[in-house]
PDB file of C-alpha atoms in Angstrom:
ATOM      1  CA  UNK S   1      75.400 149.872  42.986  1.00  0.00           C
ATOM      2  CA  UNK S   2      71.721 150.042  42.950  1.00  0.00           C
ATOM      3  CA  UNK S   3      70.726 154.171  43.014  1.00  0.00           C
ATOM      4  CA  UNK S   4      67.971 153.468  45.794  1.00  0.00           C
ATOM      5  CA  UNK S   5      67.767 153.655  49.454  1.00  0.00           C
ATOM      6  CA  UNK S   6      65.565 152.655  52.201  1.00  0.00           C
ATOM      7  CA  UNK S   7      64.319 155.790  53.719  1.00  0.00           C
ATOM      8  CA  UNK S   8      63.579 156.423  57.484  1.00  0.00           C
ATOM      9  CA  UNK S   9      59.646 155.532  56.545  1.00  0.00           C
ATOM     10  CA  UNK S  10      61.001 151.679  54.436  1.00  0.00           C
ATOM     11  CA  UNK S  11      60.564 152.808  51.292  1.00  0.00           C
ATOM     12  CA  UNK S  12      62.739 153.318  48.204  1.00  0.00           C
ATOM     13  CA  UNK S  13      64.407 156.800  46.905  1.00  0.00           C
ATOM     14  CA  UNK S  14      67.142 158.197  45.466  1.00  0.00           C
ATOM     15  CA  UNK S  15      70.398 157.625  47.131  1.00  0.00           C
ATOM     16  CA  UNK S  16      71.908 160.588  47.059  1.00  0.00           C
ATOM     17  CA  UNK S  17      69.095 161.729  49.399  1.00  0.00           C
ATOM     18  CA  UNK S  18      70.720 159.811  52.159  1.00  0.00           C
ATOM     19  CA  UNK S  19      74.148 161.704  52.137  1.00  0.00           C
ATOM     20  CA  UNK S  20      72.273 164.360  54.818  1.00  0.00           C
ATOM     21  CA  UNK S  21      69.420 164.640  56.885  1.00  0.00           C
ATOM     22  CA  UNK S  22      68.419 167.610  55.242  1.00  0.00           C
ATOM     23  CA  UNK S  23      68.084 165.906  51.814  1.00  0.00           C
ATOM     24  CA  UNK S  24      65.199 164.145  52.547  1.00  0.00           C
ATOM     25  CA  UNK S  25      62.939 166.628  52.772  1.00  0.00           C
ATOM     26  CA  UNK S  26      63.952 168.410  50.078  1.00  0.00           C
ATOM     27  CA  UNK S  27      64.242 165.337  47.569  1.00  0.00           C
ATOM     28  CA  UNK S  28      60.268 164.597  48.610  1.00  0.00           C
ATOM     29  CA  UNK S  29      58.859 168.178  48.168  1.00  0.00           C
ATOM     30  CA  UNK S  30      61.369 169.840  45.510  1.00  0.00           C
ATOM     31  CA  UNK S  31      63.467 168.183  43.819  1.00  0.00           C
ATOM     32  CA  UNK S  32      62.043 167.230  40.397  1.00  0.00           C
ATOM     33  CA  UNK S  33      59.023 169.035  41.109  1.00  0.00           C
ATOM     34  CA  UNK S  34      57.622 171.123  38.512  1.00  0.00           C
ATOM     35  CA  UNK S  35      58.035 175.211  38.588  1.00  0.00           C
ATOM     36  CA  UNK S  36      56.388 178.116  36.865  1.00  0.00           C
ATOM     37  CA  UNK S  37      57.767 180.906  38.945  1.00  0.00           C
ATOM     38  CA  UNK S  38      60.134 183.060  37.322  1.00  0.00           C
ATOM     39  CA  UNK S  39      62.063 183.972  41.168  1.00  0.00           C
ATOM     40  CA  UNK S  40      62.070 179.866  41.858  1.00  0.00           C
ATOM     41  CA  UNK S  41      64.191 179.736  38.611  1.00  0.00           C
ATOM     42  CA  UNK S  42      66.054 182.693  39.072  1.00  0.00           C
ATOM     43  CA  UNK S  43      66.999 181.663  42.406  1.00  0.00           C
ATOM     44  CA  UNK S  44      67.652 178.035  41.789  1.00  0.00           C
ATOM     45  CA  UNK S  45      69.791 178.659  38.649  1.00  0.00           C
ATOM     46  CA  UNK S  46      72.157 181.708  41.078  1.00  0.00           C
ATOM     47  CA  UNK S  47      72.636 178.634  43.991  1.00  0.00           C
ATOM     48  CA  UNK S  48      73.194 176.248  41.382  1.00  0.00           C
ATOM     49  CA  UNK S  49      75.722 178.819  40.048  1.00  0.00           C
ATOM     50  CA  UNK S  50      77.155 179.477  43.808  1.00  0.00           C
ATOM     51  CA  UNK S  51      77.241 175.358  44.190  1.00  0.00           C
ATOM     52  CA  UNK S  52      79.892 175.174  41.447  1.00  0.00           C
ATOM     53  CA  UNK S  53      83.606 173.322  43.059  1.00  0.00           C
ATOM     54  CA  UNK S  54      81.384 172.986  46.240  1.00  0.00           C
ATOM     55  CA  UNK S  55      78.612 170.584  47.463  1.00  0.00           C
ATOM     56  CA  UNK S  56      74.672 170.810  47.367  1.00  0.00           C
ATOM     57  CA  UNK S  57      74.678 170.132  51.030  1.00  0.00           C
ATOM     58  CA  UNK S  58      77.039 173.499  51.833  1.00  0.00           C
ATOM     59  CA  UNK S  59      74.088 175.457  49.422  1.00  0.00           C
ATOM     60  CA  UNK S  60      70.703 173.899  50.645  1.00  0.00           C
ATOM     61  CA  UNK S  61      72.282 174.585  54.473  1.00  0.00           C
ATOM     62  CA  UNK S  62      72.661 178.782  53.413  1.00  0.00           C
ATOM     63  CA  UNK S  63      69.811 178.998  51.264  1.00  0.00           C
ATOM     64  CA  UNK S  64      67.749 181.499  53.796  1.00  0.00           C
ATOM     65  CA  UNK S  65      71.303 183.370  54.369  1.00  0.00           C
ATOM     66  CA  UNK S  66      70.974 183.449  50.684  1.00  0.00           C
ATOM     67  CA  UNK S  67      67.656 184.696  50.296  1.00  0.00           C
ATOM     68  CA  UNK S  68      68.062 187.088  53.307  1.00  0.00           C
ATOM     69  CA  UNK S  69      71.086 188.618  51.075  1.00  0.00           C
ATOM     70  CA  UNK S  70      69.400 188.736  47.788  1.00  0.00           C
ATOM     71  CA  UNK S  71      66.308 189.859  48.360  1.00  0.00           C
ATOM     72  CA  UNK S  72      64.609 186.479  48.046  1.00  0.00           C
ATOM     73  CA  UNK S  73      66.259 186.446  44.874  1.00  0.00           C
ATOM     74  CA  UNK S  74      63.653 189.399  43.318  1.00  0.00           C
ATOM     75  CA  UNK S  75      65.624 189.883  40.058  1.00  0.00           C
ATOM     76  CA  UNK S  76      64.508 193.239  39.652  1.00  0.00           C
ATOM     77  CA  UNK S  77      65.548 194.998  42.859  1.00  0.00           C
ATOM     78  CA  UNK S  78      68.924 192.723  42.715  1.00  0.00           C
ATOM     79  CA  UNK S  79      69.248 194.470  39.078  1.00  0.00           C
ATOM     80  CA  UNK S  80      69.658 197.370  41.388  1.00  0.00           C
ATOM     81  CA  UNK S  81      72.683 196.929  42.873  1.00  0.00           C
ATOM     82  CA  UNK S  82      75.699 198.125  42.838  1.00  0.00           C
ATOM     83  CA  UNK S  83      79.304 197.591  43.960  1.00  0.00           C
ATOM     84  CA  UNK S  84      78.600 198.659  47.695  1.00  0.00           C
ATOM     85  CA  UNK S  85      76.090 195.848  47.776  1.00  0.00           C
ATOM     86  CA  UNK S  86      79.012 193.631  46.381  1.00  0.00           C
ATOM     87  CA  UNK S  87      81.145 194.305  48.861  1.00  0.00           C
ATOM     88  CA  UNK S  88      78.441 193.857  51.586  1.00  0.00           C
ATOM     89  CA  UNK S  89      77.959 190.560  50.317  1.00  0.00           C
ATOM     90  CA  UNK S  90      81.899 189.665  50.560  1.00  0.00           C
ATOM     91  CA  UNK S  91      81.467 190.565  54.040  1.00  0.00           C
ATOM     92  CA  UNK S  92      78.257 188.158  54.998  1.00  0.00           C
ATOM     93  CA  UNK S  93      79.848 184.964  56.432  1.00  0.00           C
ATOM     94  CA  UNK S  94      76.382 183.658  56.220  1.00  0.00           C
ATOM     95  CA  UNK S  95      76.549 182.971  52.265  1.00  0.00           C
ATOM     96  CA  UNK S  96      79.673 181.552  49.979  1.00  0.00           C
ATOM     97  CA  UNK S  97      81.517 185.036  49.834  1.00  0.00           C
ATOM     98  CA  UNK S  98      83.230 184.590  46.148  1.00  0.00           C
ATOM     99  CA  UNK S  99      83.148 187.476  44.181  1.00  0.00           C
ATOM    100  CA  UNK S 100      82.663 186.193  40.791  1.00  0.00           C
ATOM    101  CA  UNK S 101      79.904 184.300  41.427  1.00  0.00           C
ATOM    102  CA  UNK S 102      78.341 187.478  44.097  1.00  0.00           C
ATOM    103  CA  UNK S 103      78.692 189.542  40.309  1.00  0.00           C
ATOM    104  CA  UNK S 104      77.662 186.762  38.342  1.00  0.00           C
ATOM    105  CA  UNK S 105      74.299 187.224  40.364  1.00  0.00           C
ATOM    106  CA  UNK S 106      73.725 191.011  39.656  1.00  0.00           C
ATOM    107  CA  UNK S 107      74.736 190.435  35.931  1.00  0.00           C
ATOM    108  CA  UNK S 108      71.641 187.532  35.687  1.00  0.00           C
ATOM    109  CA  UNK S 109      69.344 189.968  37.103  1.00  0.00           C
ATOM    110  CA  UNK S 110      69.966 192.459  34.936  1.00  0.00           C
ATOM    111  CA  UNK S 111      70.193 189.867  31.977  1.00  0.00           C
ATOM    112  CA  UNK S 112      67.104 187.797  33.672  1.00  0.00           C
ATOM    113  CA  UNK S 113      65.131 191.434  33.126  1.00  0.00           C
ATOM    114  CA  UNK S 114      65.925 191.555  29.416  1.00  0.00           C
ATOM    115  CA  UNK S 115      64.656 188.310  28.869  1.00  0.00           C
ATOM    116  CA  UNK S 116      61.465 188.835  31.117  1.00  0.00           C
ATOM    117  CA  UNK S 117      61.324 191.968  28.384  1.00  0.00           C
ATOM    118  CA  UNK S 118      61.518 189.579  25.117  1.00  0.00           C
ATOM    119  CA  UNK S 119      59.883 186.649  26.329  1.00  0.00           C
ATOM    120  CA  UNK S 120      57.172 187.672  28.844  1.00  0.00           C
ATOM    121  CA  UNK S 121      59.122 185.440  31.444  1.00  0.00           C
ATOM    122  CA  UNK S 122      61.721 183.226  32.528  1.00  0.00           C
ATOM    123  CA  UNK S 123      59.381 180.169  32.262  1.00  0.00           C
ATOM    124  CA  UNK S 124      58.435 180.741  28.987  1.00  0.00           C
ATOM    125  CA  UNK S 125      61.524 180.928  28.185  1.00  0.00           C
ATOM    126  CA  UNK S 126      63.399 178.133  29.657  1.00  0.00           C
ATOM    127  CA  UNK S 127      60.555 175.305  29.580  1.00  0.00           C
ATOM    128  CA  UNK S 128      61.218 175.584  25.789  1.00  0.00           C
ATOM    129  CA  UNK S 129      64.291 173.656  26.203  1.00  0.00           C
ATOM    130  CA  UNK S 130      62.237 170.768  28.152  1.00  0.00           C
ATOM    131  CA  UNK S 131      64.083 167.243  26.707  1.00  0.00           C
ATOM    132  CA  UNK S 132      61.352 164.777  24.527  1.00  0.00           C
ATOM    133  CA  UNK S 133      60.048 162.860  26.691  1.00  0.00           C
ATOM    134  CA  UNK S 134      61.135 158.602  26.580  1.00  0.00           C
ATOM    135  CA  UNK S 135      64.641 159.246  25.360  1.00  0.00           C
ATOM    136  CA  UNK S 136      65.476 155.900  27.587  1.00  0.00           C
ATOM    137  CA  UNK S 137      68.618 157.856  29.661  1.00  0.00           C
ATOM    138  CA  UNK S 138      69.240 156.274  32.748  1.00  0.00           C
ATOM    139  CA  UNK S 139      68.027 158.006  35.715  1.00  0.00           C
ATOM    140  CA  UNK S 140      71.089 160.170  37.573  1.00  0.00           C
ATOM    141  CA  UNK S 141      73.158 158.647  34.687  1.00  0.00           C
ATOM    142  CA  UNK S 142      74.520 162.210  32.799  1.00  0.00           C
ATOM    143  CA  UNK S 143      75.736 165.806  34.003  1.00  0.00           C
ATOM    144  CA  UNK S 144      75.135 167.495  30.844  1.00  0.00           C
ATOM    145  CA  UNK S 145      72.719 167.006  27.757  1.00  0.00           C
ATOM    146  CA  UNK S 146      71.989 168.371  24.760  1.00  0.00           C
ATOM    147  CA  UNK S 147      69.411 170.580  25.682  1.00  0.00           C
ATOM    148  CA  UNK S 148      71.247 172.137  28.848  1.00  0.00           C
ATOM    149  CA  UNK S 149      74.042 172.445  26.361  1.00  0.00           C
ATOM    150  CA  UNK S 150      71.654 174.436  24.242  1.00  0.00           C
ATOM    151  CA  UNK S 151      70.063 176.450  26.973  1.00  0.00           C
ATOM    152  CA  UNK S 152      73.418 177.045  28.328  1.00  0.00           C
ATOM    153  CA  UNK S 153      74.468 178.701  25.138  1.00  0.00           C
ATOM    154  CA  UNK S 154      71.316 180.310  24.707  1.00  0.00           C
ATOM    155  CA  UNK S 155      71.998 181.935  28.089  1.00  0.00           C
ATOM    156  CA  UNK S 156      75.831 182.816  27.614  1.00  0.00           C
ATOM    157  CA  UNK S 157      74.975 184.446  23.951  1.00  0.00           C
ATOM    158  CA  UNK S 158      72.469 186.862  25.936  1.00  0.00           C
ATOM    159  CA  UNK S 159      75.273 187.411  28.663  1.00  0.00           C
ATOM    160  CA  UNK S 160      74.500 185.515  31.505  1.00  0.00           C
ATOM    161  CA  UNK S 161      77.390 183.998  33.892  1.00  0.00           C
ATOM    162  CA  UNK S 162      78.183 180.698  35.696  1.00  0.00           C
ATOM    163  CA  UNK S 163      75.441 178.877  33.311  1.00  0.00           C
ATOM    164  CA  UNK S 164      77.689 175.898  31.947  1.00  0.00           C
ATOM    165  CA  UNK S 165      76.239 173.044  30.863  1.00  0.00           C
ATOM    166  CA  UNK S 166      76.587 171.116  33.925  1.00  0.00           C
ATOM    167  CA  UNK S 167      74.877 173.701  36.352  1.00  0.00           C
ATOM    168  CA  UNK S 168      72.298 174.030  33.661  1.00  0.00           C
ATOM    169  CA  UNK S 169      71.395 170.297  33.892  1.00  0.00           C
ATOM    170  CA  UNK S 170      71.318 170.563  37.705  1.00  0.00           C
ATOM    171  CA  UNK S 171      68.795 173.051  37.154  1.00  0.00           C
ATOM    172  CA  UNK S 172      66.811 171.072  34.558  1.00  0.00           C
ATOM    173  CA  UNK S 173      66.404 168.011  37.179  1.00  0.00           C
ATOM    174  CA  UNK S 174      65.669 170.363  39.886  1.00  0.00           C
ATOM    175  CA  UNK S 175      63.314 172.490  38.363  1.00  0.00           C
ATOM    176  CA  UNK S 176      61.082 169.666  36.926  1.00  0.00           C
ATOM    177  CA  UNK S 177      61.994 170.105  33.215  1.00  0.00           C
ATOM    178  CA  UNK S 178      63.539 166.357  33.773  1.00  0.00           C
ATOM    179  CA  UNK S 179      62.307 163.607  35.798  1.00  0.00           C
ATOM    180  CA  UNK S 180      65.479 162.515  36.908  1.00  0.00           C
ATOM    181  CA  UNK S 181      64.335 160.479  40.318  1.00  0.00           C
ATOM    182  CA  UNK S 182      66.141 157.016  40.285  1.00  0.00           C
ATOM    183  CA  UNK S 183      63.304 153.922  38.470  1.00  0.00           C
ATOM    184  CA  UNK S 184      61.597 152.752  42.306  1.00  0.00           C
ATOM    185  CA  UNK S 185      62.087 155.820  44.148  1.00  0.00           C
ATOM    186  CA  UNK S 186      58.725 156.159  45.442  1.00  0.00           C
ATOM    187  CA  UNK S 187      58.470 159.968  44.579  1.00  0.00           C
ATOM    188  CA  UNK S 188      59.309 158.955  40.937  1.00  0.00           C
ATOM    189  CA  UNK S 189      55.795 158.814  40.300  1.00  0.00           C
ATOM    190  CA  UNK S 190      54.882 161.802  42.523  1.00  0.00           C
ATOM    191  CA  UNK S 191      57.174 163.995  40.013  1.00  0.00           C
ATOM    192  CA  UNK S 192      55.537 162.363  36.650  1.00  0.00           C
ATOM    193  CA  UNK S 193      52.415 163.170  37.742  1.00  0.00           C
ATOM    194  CA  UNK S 194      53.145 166.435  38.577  1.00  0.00           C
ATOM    195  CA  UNK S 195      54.722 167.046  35.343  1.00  0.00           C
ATOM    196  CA  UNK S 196      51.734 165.435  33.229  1.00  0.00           C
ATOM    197  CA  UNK S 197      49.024 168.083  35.185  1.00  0.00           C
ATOM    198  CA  UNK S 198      51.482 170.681  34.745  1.00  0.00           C
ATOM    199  CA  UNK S 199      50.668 173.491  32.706  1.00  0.00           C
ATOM    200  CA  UNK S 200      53.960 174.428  30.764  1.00  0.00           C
ATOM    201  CA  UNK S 201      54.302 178.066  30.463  1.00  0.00           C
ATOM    202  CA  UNK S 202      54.322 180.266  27.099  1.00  0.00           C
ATOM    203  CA  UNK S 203      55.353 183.377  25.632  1.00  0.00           C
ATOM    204  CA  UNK S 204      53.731 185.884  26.278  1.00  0.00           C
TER     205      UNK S 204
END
C-alpha cells in the first residue's frame, strides 16, 4: 500500500493525514516542521505522553482543553503545582483525566526546569539527539530508533515520565528533528527546506 493520498487540493501527502479532517491542516503547517521553542517541546512531548493506548486524533481534538488546563504548557508555573491542581485536572472532562499521566506532567516540569538549569534549554538539549542525516529508513517505516532510544534514556536517567522510546520518536517526527513525510508528499520538501534554513539550537 502506497503511503500517499490525494488531498482535497489533487496532490500527494501522507496517508495517515486522511484518517480526519482535522489532520490536514495540521500535517501541512506542523507536523515535521522544525521547532526551537522550549514550551512547543514541552508541550508536544506531555500530549505525546497523554496519546499513549489512545489515538492522535482524541489528542489534536483536546489540545486547547489541554492548554487551557496547563497553562499553555509554561513549565515553570506547571512546576508549581500541587495535588489540588491534580485533582482539578481529574475533574476536567475537557482533557484525558488519567492520573499518571496528569503527574507525569508536573514531574516533567519540574524535571524540564532542571534541565533548562544545565543546558540553557530544552532545544539545546534535545536537538543533540537529531539522527545523521541519509540513513536511507523508509519514510513512516519505524516507531522507535536509536536515537529516541537514547534520548529516552537520557530523559528517564534525569527522572522524567511517560518518555519511552516510542513517544519519543513521535516527538522526533513531529518536532522536525526527523523528516519523516512519506517520498511524494508534497510538503516533503516544504519540511527539508525548513530543516536546511533552520538554525539548530545550542547550549548555552
Amino acid at each position: 500500500m502506497t503511503n500517499l493520498i490525494s488531498g482535497p487540493d489533487g496532490r500527494q501527502r501522507c496517508r495517515w493525514c486522511g484518517a480526519a479532517p482535522e489532520f490536514l491542516a495540521y500535517h501541512d503547517t506542523e507536523w515535521g516542521f522544525p521547532v526551537s521553542d522550549d514550551r512547543r517541546l514541552f508541550e508536544k512531548l506531555c500530549l505525546e505522553g497523554f496519546q499513549s493506548g489512545l489515538s492522535w486524533r482524541t489528542i489534536l481534538a483536546k489540545r486547547e482543553n489541554f492548554r487551557a488546563a496547563f497553562c499553555g504548557f509554561d513549565f515553570i508555573r506547571i512546576a508549581q503545582f500541587t495535588h489540588h491542581d491534580v485533582e482539578r485536572l481529574l475533574g476536567d472532562p475537557g482533557i484525558v483525566r488519567h492520573r499518571g499521566k496528569i503527574e507525569a506532567v508536573i514531574n516533567n516540569a519540574r524535571c524540564a526546569m532542571e534541565l533548562v538549569e544545565r543546558e540553557g534549554s530544552l532545544a539545546a538539549f534535545f536537538w543533540r539527539y537529531e539522527p545523521a542525516p541519509h540513513q536511507g529508513i523508509e519514510p513512516q517505516s519505524a516507531s522507535t530508533s536509536a536515537e529516541s532510544i537514547a534520548l529516552s534514556k537520557a530523559l528517564k536517567k534525569q527522572g522524567w515520565k511517560f518518555v519511552g522510546p516510542t513517544t519519543v520518536y513521535a516527538f522526533m517526527q513531529a518536532m522536525g528533528l526527523i523528516n519523516d513525510h512519506a517520498i511524494g508528499c508534497v510538503v516533503r520538501d516544504e519540511v527539508e527546506r525548513a530543516r536546511m534554513s533552520f538554525e539548530r539550537p545550542v547550549a548555552a
